[in-house]
PDB file of C-alpha atoms in Angstrom:
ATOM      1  CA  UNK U   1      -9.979   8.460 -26.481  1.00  0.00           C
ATOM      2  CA  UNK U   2      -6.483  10.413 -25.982  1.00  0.00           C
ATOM      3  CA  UNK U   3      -8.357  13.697 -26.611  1.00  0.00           C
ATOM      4  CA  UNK U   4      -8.530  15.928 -23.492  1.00  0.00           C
ATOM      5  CA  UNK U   5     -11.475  16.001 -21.051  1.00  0.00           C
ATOM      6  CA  UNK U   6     -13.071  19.199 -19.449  1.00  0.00           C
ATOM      7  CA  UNK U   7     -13.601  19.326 -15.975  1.00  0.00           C
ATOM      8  CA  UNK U   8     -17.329  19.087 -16.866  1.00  0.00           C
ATOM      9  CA  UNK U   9     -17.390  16.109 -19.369  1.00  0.00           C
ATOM     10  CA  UNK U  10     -15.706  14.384 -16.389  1.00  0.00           C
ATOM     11  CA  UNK U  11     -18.241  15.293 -13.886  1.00  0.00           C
ATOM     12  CA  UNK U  12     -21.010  13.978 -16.479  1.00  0.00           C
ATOM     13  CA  UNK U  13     -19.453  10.660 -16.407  1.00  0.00           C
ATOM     14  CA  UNK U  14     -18.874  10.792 -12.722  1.00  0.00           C
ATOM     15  CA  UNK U  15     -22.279  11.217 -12.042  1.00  0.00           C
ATOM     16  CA  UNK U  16     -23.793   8.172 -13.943  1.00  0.00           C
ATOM     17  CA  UNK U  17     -21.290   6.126 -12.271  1.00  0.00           C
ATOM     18  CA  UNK U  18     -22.790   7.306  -8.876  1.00  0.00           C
ATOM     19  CA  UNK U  19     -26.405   7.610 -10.023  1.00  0.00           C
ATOM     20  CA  UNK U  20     -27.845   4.837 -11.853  1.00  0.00           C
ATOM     21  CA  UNK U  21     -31.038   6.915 -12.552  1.00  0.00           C
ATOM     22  CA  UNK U  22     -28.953   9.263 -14.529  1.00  0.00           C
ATOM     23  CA  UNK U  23     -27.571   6.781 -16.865  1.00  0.00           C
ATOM     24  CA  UNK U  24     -30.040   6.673 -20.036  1.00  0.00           C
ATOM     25  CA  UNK U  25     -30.386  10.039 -20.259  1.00  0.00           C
ATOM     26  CA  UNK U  26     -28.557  13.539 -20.636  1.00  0.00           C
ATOM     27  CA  UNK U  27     -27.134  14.993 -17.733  1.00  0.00           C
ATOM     28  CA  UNK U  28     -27.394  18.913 -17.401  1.00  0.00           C
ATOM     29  CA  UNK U  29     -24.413  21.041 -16.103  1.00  0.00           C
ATOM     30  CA  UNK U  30     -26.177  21.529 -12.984  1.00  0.00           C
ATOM     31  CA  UNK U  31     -26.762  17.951 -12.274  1.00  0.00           C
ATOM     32  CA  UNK U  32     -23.908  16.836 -12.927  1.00  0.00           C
ATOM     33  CA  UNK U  33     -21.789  19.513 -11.126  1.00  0.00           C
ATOM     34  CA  UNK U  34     -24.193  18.856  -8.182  1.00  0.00           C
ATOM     35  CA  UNK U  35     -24.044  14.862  -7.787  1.00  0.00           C
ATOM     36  CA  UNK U  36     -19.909  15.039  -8.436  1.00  0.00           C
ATOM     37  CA  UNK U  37     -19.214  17.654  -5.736  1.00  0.00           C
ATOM     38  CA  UNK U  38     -21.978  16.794  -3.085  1.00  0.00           C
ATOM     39  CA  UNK U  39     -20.243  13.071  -3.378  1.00  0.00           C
ATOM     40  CA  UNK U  40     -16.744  14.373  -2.570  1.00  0.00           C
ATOM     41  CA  UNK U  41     -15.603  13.454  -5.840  1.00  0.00           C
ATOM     42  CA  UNK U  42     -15.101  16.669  -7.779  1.00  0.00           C
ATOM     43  CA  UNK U  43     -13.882  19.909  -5.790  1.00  0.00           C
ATOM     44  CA  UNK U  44     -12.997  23.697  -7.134  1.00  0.00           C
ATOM     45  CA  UNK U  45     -10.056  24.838  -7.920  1.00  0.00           C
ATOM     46  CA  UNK U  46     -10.692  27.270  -5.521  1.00  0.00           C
ATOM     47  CA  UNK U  47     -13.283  27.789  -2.667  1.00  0.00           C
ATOM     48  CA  UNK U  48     -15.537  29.601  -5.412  1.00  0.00           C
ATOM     49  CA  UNK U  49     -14.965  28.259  -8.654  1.00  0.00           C
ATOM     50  CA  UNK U  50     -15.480  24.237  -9.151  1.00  0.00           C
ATOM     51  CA  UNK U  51     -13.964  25.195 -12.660  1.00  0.00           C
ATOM     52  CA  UNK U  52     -15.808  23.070 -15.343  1.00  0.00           C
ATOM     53  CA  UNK U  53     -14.622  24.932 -18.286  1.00  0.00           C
ATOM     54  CA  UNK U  54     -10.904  24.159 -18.222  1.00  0.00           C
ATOM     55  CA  UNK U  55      -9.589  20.308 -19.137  1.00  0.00           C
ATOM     56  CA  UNK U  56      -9.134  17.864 -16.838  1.00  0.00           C
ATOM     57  CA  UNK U  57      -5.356  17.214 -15.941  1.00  0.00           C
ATOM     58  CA  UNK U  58      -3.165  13.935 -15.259  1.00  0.00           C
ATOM     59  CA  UNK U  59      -2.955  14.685 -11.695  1.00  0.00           C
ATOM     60  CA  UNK U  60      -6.525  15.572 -11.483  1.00  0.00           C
ATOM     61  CA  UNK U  61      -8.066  12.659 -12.837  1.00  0.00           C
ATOM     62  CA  UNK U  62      -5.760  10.227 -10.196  1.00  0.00           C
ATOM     63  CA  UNK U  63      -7.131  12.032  -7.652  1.00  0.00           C
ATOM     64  CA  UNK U  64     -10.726  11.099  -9.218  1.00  0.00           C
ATOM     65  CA  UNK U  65      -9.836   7.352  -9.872  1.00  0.00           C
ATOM     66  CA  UNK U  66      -8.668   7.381  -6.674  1.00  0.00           C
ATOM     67  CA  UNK U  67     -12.117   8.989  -5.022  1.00  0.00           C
ATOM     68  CA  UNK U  68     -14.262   6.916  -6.857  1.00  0.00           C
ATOM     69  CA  UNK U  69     -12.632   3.425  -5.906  1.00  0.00           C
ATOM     70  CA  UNK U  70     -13.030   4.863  -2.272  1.00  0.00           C
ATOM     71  CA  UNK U  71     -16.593   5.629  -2.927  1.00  0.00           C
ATOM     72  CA  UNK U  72     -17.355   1.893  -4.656  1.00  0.00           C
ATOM     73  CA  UNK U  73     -15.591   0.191  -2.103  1.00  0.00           C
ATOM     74  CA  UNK U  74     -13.517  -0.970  -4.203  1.00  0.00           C
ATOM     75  CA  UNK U  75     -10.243  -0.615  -2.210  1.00  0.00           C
ATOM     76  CA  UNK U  76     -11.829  -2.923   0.752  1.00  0.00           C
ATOM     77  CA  UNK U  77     -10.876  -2.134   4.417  1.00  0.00           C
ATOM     78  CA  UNK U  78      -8.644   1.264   4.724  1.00  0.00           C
ATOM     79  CA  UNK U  79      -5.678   0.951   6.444  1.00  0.00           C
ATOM     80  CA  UNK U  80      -3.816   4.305   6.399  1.00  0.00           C
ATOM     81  CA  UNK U  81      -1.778   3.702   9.492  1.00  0.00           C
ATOM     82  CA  UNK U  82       0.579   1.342   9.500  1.00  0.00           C
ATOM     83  CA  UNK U  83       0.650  -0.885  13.327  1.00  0.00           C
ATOM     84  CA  UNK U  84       3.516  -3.169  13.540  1.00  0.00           C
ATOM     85  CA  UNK U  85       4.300  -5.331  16.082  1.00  0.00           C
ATOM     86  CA  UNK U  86       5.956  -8.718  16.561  1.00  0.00           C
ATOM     87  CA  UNK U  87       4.902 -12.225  18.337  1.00  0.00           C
ATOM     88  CA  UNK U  88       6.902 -15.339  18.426  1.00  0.00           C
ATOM     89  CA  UNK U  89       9.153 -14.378  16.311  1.00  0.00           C
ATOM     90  CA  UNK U  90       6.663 -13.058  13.488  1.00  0.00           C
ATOM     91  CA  UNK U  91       5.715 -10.040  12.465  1.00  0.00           C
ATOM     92  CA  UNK U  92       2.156  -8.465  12.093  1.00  0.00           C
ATOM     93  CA  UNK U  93       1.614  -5.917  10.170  1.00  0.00           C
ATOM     94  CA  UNK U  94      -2.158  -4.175  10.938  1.00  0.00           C
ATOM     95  CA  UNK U  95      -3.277  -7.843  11.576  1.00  0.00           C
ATOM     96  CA  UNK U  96      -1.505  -9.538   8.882  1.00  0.00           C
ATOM     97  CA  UNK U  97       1.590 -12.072   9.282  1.00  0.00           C
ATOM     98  CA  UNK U  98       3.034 -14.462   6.726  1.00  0.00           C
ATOM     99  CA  UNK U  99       1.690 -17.442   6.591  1.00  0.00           C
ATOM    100  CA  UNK U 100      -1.796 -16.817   6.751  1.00  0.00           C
ATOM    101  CA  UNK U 101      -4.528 -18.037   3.901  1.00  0.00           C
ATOM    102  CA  UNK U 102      -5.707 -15.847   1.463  1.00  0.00           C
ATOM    103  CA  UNK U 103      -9.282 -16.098   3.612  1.00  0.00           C
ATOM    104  CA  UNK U 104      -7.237 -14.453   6.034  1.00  0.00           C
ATOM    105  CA  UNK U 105      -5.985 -11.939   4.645  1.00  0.00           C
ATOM    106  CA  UNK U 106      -9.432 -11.173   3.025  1.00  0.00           C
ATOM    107  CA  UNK U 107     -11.048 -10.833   6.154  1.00  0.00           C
ATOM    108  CA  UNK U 108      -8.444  -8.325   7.132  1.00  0.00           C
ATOM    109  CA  UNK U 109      -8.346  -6.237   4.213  1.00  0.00           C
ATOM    110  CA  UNK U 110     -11.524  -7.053   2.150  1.00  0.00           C
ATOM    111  CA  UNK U 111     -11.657  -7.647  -1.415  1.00  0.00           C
ATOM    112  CA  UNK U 112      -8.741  -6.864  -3.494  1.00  0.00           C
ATOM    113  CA  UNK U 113      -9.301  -3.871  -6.381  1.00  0.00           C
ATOM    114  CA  UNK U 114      -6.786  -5.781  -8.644  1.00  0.00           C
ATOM    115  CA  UNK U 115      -4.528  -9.013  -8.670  1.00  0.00           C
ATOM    116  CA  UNK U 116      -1.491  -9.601 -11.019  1.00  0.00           C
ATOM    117  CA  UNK U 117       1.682 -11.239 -10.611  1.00  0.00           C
ATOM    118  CA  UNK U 118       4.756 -10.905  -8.835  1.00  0.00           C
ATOM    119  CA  UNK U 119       7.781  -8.956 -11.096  1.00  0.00           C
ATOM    120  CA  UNK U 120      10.648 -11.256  -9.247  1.00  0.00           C
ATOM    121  CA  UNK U 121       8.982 -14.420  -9.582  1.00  0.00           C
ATOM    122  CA  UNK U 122       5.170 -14.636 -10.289  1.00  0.00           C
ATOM    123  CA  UNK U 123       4.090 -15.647  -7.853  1.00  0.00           C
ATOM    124  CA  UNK U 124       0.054 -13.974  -7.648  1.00  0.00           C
ATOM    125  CA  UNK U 125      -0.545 -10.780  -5.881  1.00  0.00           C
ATOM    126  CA  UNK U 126      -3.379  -9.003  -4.435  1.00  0.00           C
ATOM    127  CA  UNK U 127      -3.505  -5.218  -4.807  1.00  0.00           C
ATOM    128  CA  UNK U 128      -5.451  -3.144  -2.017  1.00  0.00           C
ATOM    129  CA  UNK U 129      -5.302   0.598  -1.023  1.00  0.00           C
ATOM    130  CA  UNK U 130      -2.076   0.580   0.918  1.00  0.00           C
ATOM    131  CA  UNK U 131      -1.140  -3.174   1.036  1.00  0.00           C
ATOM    132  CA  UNK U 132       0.145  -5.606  -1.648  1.00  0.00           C
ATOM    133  CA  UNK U 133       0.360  -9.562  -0.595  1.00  0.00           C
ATOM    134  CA  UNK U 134       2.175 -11.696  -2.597  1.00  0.00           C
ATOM    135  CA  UNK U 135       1.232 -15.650  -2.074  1.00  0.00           C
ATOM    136  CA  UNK U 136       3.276 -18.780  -2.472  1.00  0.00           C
ATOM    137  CA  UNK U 137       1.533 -21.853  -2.246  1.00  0.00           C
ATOM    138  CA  UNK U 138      -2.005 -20.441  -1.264  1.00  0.00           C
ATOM    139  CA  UNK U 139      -0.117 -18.710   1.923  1.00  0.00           C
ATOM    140  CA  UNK U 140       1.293 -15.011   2.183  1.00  0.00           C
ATOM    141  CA  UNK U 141       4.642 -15.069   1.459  1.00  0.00           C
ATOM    142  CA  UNK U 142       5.150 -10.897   1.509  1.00  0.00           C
ATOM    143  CA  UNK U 143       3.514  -8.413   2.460  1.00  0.00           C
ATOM    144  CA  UNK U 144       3.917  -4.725   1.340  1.00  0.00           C
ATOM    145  CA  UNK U 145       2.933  -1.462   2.800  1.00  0.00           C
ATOM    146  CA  UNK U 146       3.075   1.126   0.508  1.00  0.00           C
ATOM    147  CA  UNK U 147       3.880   4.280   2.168  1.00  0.00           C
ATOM    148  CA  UNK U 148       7.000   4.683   4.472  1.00  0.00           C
ATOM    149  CA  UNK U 149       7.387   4.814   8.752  1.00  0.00           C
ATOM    150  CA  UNK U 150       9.639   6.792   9.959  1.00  0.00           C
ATOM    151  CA  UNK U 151      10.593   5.127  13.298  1.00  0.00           C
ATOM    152  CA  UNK U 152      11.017   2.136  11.306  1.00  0.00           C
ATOM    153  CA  UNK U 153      13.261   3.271   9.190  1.00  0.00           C
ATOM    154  CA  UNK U 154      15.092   5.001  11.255  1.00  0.00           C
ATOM    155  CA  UNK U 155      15.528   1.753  13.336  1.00  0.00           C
ATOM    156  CA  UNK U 156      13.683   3.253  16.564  1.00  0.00           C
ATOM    157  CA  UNK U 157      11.045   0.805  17.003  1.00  0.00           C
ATOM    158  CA  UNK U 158      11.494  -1.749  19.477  1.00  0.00           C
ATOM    159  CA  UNK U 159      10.454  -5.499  18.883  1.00  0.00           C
ATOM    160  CA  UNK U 160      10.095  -7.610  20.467  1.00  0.00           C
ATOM    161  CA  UNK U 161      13.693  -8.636  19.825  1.00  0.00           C
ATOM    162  CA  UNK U 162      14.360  -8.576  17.019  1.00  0.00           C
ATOM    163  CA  UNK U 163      17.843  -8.130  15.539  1.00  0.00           C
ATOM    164  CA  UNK U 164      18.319  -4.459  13.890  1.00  0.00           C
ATOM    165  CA  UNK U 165      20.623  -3.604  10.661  1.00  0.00           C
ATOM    166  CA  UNK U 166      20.927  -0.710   9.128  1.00  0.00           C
ATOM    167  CA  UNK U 167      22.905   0.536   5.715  1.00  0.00           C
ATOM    168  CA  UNK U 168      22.366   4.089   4.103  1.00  0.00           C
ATOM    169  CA  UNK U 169      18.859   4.129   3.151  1.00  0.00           C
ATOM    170  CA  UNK U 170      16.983   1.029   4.629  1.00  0.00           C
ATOM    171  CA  UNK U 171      16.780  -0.556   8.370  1.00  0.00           C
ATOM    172  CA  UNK U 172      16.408  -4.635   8.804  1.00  0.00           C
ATOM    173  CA  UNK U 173      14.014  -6.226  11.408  1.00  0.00           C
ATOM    174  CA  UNK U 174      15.915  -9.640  11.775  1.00  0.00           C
ATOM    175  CA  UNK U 175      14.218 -12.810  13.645  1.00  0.00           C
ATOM    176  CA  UNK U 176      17.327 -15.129  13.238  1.00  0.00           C
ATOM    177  CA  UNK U 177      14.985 -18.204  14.676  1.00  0.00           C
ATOM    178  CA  UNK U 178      12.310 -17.694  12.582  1.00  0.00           C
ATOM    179  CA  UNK U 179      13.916 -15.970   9.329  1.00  0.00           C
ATOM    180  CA  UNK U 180      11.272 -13.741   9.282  1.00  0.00           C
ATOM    181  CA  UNK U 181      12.873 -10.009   7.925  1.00  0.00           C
ATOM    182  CA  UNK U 182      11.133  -6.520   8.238  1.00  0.00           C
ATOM    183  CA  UNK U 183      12.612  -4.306   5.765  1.00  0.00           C
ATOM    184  CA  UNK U 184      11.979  -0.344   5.656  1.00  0.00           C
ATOM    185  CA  UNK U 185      12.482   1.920   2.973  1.00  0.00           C
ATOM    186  CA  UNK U 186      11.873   5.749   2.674  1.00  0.00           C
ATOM    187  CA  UNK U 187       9.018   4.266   0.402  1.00  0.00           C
ATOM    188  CA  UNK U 188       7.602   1.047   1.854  1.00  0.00           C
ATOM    189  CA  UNK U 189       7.851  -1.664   4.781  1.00  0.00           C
ATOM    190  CA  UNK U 190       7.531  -5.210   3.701  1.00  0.00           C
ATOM    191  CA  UNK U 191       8.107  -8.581   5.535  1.00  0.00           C
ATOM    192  CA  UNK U 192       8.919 -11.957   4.200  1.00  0.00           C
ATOM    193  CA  UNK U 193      10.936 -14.939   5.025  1.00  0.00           C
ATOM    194  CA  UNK U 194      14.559 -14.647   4.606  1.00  0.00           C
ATOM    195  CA  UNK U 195      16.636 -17.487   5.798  1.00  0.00           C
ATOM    196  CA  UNK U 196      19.279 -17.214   2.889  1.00  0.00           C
ATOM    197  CA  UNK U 197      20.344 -13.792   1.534  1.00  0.00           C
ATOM    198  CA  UNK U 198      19.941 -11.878   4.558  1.00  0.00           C
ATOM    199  CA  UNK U 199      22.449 -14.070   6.888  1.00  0.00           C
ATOM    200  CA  UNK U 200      24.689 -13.670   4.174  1.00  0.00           C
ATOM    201  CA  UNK U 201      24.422  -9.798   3.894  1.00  0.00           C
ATOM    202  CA  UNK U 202      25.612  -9.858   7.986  1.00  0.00           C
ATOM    203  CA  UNK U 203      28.383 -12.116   7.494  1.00  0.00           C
ATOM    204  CA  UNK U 204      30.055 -10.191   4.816  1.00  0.00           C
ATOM    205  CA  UNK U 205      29.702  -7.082   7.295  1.00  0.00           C
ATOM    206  CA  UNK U 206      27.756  -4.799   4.687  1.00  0.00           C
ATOM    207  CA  UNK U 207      25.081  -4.195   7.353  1.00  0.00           C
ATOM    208  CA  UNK U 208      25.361  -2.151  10.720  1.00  0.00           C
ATOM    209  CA  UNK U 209      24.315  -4.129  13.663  1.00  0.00           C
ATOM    210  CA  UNK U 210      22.016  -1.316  15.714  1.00  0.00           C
ATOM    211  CA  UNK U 211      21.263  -3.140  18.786  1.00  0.00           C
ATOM    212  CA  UNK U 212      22.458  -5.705  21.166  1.00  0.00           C
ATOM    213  CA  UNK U 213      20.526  -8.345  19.640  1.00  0.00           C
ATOM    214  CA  UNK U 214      22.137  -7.705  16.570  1.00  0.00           C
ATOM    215  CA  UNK U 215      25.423  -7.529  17.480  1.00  0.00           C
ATOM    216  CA  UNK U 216      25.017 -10.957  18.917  1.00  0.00           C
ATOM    217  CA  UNK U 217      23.780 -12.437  15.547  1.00  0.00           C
ATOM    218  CA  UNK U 218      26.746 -10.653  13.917  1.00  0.00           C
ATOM    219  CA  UNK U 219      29.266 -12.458  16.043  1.00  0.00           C
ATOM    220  CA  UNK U 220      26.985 -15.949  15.522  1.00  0.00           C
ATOM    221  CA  UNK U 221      27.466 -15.771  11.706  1.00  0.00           C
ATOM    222  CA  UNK U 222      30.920 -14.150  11.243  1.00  0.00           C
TER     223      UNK U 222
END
């Protein structure tokens, strides 16, 4: 089990996972060299050389686990671009707001590859491609992109609105009615409900008020 692999061993395996016909009996080099590149799963090295000899490495076999949950569906709907926008005092992030039913969410994004727990609280989680929602109650309570946006964090995006903060390394989306809070990181945008810690972040001034709309909530609270 913690032995290494060869690039070859690994396309063996690769290819009974794709093929069921393949699984009760040997697979030839040929075979399986054939089924794991023609299925996008295993590429070369270099243009000419799919290199089966040489072990498999760490980064390698990510990329693999990562190719053959694409290719199983198991990461449900892809959503590689992040589209944010903001109604009513809510944000929506590719079609998903807090507050919606886990039946929502599913018919958004699919099944979930993996569910667990939240670290913070434990609240349950489901795990998708890009996205992470956390659930309180049956109903989203956060909801994670995992991969940064630049205008958003460097607090360019307009809306609807909203109230905009800013310290070193993260900007704030602030709907003061609604205590809804967009939050972007070099890493990942999130939104939740935040009608406690954040008002208290403004009023002891360790947040920037960006744009008018701040600056007005920053004078409401202080």
């Amino acid at each position: 089990m913690n032995k290494p692999i060869s690039r070859l061993e690994l396309a063996r395996i690769v290819s009974r996972m794709i093929d069921p016909s393949l699984r009760s009996k040997p697979v030839d080099d040929k075979t399986a060299a054939d089924v794991s590149r023609k299925n996008g799963i295993l590429q070369g090295r270099t243009d000419t050389d799919l290199a089966l000899d040489p072990y498999l490495t760490r980064a390698e076999a990510a990329v693999i686990i990562d190719r053959l949950f694409e290719k199983n569906g198991s990461y449900g709907q892809r959503h590689d671009t992040l589209l944010v926008k903001a109604e009513n005092g809510k944000f929506i992030l590719n079609g998903l707001a807090v507050g919606q039913a886990a039946d929502e969410v599913h018919a958004l994004l699919g099944k979930p590859f993996a569910t667990g727990q939240d670290e913070a609280d434990g609240n349950p989680q489901e795990i998708y491609k890009n996205f992470v929602v956390t659930y309180y109650e049956g109903k989203a309570s956060r909801i994670t992109f995992k991969a940064a946006d630049d205008d958003l964090l460097k607090a360019k995006k307009d809306l609807s609105g909203a109230a905009v903060f800013r310290n070193a390394d993260t900007s704030f989306y602030y709907f003061p009615a609604s205590g809804e809070l967009l939050t972007a990181t070099d890493s990942t945008v999130y939104v939740r409900k935040d009608n406690k810690n954040f008002p208290s972040y403004v009023q002891g001034g360790e947040l920037k008020a960006v744009n008018e709309a701040a600056k007005a909530y920053q004078r409401q609270v202080q």
